Short mmCIF file of C-alpha atoms and ligand atoms in Angstrom, two decimals:
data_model
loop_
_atom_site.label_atom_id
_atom_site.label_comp_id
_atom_site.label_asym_id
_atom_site.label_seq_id
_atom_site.Cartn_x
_atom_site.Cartn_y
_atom_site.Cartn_z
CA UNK G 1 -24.81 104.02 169.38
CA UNK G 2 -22.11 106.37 170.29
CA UNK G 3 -18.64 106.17 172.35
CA UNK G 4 -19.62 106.95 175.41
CA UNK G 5 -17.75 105.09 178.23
CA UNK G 6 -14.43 102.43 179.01
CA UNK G 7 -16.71 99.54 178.43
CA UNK G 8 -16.03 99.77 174.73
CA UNK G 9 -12.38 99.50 175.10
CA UNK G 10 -10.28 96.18 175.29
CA UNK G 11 -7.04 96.17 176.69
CA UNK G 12 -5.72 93.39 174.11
CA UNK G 13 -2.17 92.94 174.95
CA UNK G 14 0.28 95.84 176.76
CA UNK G 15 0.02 99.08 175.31
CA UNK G 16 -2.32 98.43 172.70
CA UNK G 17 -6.12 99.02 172.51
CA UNK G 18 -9.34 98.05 170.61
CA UNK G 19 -11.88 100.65 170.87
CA UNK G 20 -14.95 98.70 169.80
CA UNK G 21 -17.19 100.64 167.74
CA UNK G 22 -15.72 104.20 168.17
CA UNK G 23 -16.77 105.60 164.47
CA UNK G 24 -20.23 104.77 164.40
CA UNK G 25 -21.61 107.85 163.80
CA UNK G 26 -18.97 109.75 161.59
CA UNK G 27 -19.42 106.60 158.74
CA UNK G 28 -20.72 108.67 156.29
CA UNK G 29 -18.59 111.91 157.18
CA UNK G 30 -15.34 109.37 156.54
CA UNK G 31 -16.69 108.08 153.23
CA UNK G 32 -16.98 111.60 151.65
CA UNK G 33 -13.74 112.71 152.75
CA UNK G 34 -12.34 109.30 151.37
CA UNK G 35 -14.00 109.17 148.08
CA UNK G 36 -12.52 113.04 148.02
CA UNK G 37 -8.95 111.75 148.36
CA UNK G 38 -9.26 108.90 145.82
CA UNK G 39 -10.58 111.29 143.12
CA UNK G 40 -7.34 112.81 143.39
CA UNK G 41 -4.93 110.63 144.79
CA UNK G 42 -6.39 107.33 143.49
CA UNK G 43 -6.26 103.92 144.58
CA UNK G 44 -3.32 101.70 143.40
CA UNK G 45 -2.21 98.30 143.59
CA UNK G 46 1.75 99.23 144.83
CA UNK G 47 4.30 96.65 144.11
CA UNK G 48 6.77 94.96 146.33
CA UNK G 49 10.49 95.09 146.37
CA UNK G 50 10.22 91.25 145.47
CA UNK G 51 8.06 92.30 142.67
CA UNK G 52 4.62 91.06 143.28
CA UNK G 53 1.90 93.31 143.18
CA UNK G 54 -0.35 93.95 146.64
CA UNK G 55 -3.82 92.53 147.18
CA UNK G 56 -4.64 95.84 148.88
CA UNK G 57 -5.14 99.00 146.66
CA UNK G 58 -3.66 101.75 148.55
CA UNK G 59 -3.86 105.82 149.25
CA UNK G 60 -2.24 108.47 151.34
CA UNK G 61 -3.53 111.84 152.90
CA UNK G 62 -1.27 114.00 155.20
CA UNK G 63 2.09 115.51 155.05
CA UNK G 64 3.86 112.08 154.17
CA UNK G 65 2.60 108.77 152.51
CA UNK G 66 3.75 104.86 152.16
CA UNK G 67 5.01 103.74 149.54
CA UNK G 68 6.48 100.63 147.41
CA UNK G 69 7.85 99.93 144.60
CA UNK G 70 10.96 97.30 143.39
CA UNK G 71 13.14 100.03 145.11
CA UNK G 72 11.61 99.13 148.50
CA UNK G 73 8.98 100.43 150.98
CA UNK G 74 9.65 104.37 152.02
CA UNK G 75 7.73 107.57 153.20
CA UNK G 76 7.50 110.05 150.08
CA UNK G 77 6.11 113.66 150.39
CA UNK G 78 4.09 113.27 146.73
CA UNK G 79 2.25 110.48 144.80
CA UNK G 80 3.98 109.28 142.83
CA UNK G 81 1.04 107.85 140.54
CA UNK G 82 0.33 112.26 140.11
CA UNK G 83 3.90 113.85 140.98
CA UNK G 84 1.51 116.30 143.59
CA UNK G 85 1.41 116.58 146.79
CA UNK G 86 -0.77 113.74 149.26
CA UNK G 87 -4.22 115.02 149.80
CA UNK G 88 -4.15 117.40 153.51
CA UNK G 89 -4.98 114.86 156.29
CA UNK G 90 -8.78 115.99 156.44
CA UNK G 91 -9.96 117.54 160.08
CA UNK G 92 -12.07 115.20 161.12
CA UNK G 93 -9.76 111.95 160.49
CA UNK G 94 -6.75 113.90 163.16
CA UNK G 95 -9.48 114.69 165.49
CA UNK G 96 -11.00 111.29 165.70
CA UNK G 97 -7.21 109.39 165.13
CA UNK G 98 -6.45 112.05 168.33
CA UNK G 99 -9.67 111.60 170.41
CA UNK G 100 -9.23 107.81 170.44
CA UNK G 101 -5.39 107.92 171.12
CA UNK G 102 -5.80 109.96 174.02
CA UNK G 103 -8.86 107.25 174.73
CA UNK G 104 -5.99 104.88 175.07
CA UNK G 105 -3.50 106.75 176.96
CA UNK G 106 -1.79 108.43 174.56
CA UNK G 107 -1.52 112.46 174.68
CA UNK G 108 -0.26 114.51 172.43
CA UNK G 109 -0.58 112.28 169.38
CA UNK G 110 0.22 114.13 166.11
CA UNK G 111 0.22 112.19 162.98
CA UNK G 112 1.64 113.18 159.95
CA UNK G 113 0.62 110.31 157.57
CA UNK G 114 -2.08 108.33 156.73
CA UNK G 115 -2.41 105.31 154.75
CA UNK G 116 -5.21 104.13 153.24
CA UNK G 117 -5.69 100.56 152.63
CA UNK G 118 -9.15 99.31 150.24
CA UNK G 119 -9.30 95.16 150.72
CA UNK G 120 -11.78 93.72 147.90
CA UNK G 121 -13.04 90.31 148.71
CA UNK G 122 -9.81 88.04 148.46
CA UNK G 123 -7.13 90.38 149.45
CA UNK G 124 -4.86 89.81 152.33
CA UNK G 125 -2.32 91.33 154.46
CA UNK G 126 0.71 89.15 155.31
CA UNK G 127 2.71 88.91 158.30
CA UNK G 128 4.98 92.40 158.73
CA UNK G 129 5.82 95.08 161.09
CA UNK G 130 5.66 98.58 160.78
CA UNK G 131 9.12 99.84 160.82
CA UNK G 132 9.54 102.37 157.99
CA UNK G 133 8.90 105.13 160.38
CA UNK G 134 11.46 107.37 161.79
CA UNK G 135 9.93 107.59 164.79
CA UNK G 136 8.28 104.92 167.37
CA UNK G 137 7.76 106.92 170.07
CA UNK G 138 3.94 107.84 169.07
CA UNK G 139 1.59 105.06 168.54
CA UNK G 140 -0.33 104.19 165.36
CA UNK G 141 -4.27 104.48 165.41
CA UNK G 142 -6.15 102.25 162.87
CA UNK G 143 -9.85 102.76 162.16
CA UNK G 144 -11.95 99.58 160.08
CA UNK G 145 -14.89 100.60 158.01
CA UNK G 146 -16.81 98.34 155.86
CA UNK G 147 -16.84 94.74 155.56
CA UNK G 148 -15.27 92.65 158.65
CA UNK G 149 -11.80 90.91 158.91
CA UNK G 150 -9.81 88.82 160.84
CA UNK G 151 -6.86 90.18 162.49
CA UNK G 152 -3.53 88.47 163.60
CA UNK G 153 -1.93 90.24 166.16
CA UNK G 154 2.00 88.72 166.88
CA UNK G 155 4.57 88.93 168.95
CA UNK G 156 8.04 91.19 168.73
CA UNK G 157 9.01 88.21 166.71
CA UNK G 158 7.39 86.24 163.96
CA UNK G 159 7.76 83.03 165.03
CA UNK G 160 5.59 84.31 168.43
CA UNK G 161 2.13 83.16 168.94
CA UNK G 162 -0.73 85.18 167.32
CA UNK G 163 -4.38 86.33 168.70
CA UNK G 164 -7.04 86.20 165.96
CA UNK G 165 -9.32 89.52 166.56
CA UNK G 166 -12.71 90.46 164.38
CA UNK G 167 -12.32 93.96 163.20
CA UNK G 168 -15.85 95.59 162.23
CA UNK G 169 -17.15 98.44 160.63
CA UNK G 170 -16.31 101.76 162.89
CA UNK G 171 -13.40 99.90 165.11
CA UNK G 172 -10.42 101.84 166.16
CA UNK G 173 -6.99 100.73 167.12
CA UNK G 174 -4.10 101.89 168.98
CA UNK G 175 -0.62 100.63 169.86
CA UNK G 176 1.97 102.35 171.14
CA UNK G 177 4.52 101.34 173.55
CA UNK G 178 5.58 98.06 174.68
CA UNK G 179 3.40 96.35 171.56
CA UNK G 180 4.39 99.35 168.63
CA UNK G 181 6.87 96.96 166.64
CA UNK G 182 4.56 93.85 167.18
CA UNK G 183 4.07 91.22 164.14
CA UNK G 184 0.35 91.60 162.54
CA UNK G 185 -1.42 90.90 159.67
CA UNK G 186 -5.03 90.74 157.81
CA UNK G 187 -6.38 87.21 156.94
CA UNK G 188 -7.85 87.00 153.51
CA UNK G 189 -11.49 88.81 153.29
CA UNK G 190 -14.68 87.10 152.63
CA UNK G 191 -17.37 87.71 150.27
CA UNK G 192 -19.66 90.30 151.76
CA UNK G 193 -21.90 93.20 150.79
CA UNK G 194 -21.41 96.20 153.53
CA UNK G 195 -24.20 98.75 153.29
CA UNK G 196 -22.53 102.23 152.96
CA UNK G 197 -18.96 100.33 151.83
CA UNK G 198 -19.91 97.57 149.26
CA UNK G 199 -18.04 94.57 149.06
CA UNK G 200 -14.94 96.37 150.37
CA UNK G 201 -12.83 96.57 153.96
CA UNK G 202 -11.09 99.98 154.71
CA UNK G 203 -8.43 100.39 156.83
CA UNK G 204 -7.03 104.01 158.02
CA UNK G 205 -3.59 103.72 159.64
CA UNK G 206 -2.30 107.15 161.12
CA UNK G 207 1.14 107.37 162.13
CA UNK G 208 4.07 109.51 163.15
CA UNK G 209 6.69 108.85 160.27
CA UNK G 210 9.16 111.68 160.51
CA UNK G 211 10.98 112.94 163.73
C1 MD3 Z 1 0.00 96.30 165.44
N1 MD3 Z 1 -2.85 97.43 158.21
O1 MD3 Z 1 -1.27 99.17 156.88
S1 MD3 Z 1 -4.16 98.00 160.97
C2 MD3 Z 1 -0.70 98.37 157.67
O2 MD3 Z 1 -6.07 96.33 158.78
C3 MD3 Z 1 -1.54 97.36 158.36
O3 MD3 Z 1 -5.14 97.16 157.04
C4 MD3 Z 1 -3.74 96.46 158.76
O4 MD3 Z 1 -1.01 96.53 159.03
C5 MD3 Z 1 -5.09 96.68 158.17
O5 MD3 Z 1 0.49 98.36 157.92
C6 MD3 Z 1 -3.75 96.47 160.24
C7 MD3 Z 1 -3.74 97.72 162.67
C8 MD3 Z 1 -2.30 97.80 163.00
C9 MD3 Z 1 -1.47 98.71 162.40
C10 MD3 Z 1 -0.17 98.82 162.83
C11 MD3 Z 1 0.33 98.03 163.85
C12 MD3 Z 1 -1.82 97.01 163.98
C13 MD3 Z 1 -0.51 97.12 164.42
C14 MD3 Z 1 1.66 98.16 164.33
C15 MD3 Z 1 2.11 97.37 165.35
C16 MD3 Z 1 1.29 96.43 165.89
FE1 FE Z 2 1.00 97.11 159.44
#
């Protein structure tokens, strides 16, 4: 089934979107050019500032990638794991991160990193916000691939109350706005086989991260 009309997308607070289903179709196109950025920028398990080390094995493509380490979270121009540059942000992750922003209401969206998150069954994302970027005014566009999770979506504070959202295989999201500094988090992933993905969840988050 293909994205074809406003009945797959879900208004699910102010300014931020859930395009249901928006990647079915370009699955397998994703999973080449993903498996092409790991075998040369490959997955790692970063480690906090406080010193543990993440559930979530992580990647970058594009100009700019996250990072942490005990010096603290920041946007570096080269992997550190390689000391080369992030892989180029391939064509057909801007255009999709770009069609489905402008889906949502948001022209002109230019990304210049993307983080790469792999959750094996067990691994969680805690509370945060996304606030290492030098730049809020452009949203941040998340496509799910592989096995399903449960998302918390917060407040502007973390004490606020939370909506639980399912995030499948070939979802998109975008927040910009009113909800771009909003707590969220992953619960922890259950066992699971996905057919193209094994027993893995990926996450793609594009964002703006330098002025
Ligand atoms: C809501 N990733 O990498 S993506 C992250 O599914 C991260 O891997 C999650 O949170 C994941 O930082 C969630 C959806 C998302 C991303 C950024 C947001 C939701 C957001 C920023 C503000 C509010
Ligand atoms: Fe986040």
């Amino acid at each position: 089934m293909l994205f074809s009309d406003d009945e797959n997308m879900i208004e699910i607070a102010p300014d931020a979107f859930l395009l249901k289903g928006f990647l079915l179709g370009n699955s397998k196109v994703l999973l080449q050019s993903l498996n092409n950025i790991f075998s040369l920028s490959p997955l790692r398990n970063m480690e906090t500032p406080g010193g543990y080390r993440m559930s979530v094995a992580m990647s970058n493509c594009g100009e700019w990638g996250w990072v942490t380490d005990k010096t603290g979270y920041r946007y570096t121009n080269s992997d550190p794991v390689t000391n080369k540059p992030w892989q180029p942000m391939p064509g057909i992750f801007r255009q999709l991160a770009q069609d489905a922003a402008e889906r949502a209401g948001f022209l002109g969206f230019e990304p210049d990193a993307c983080l790469i998150n792999r959750y094996a069954v067990g691994a969680k994302m805690s509370l945060h916000q996304d606030k290492d970027e030098a730049n809020f005014s452009q949203p941040i566009v998340s496509f799910s691939l592989g096995l399903p999770c449960i998302f918390d979506f917060g407040g502007a504070i973390r004490e606020a109350p939370k909506i639980a959202l399912t995030l499948e295989h070939g979802d998109v999201l975008v927040w910009g706005g009113k909800s771009r500094l909003n707590y969220h988090g992953v619960r922890t992933i259950k066992a699971g086989e996905h057919p193209l993905l094994g027993p893995y969840r990926f996450n793609l988050t594009f964002r703006r991260s330098q002025k």
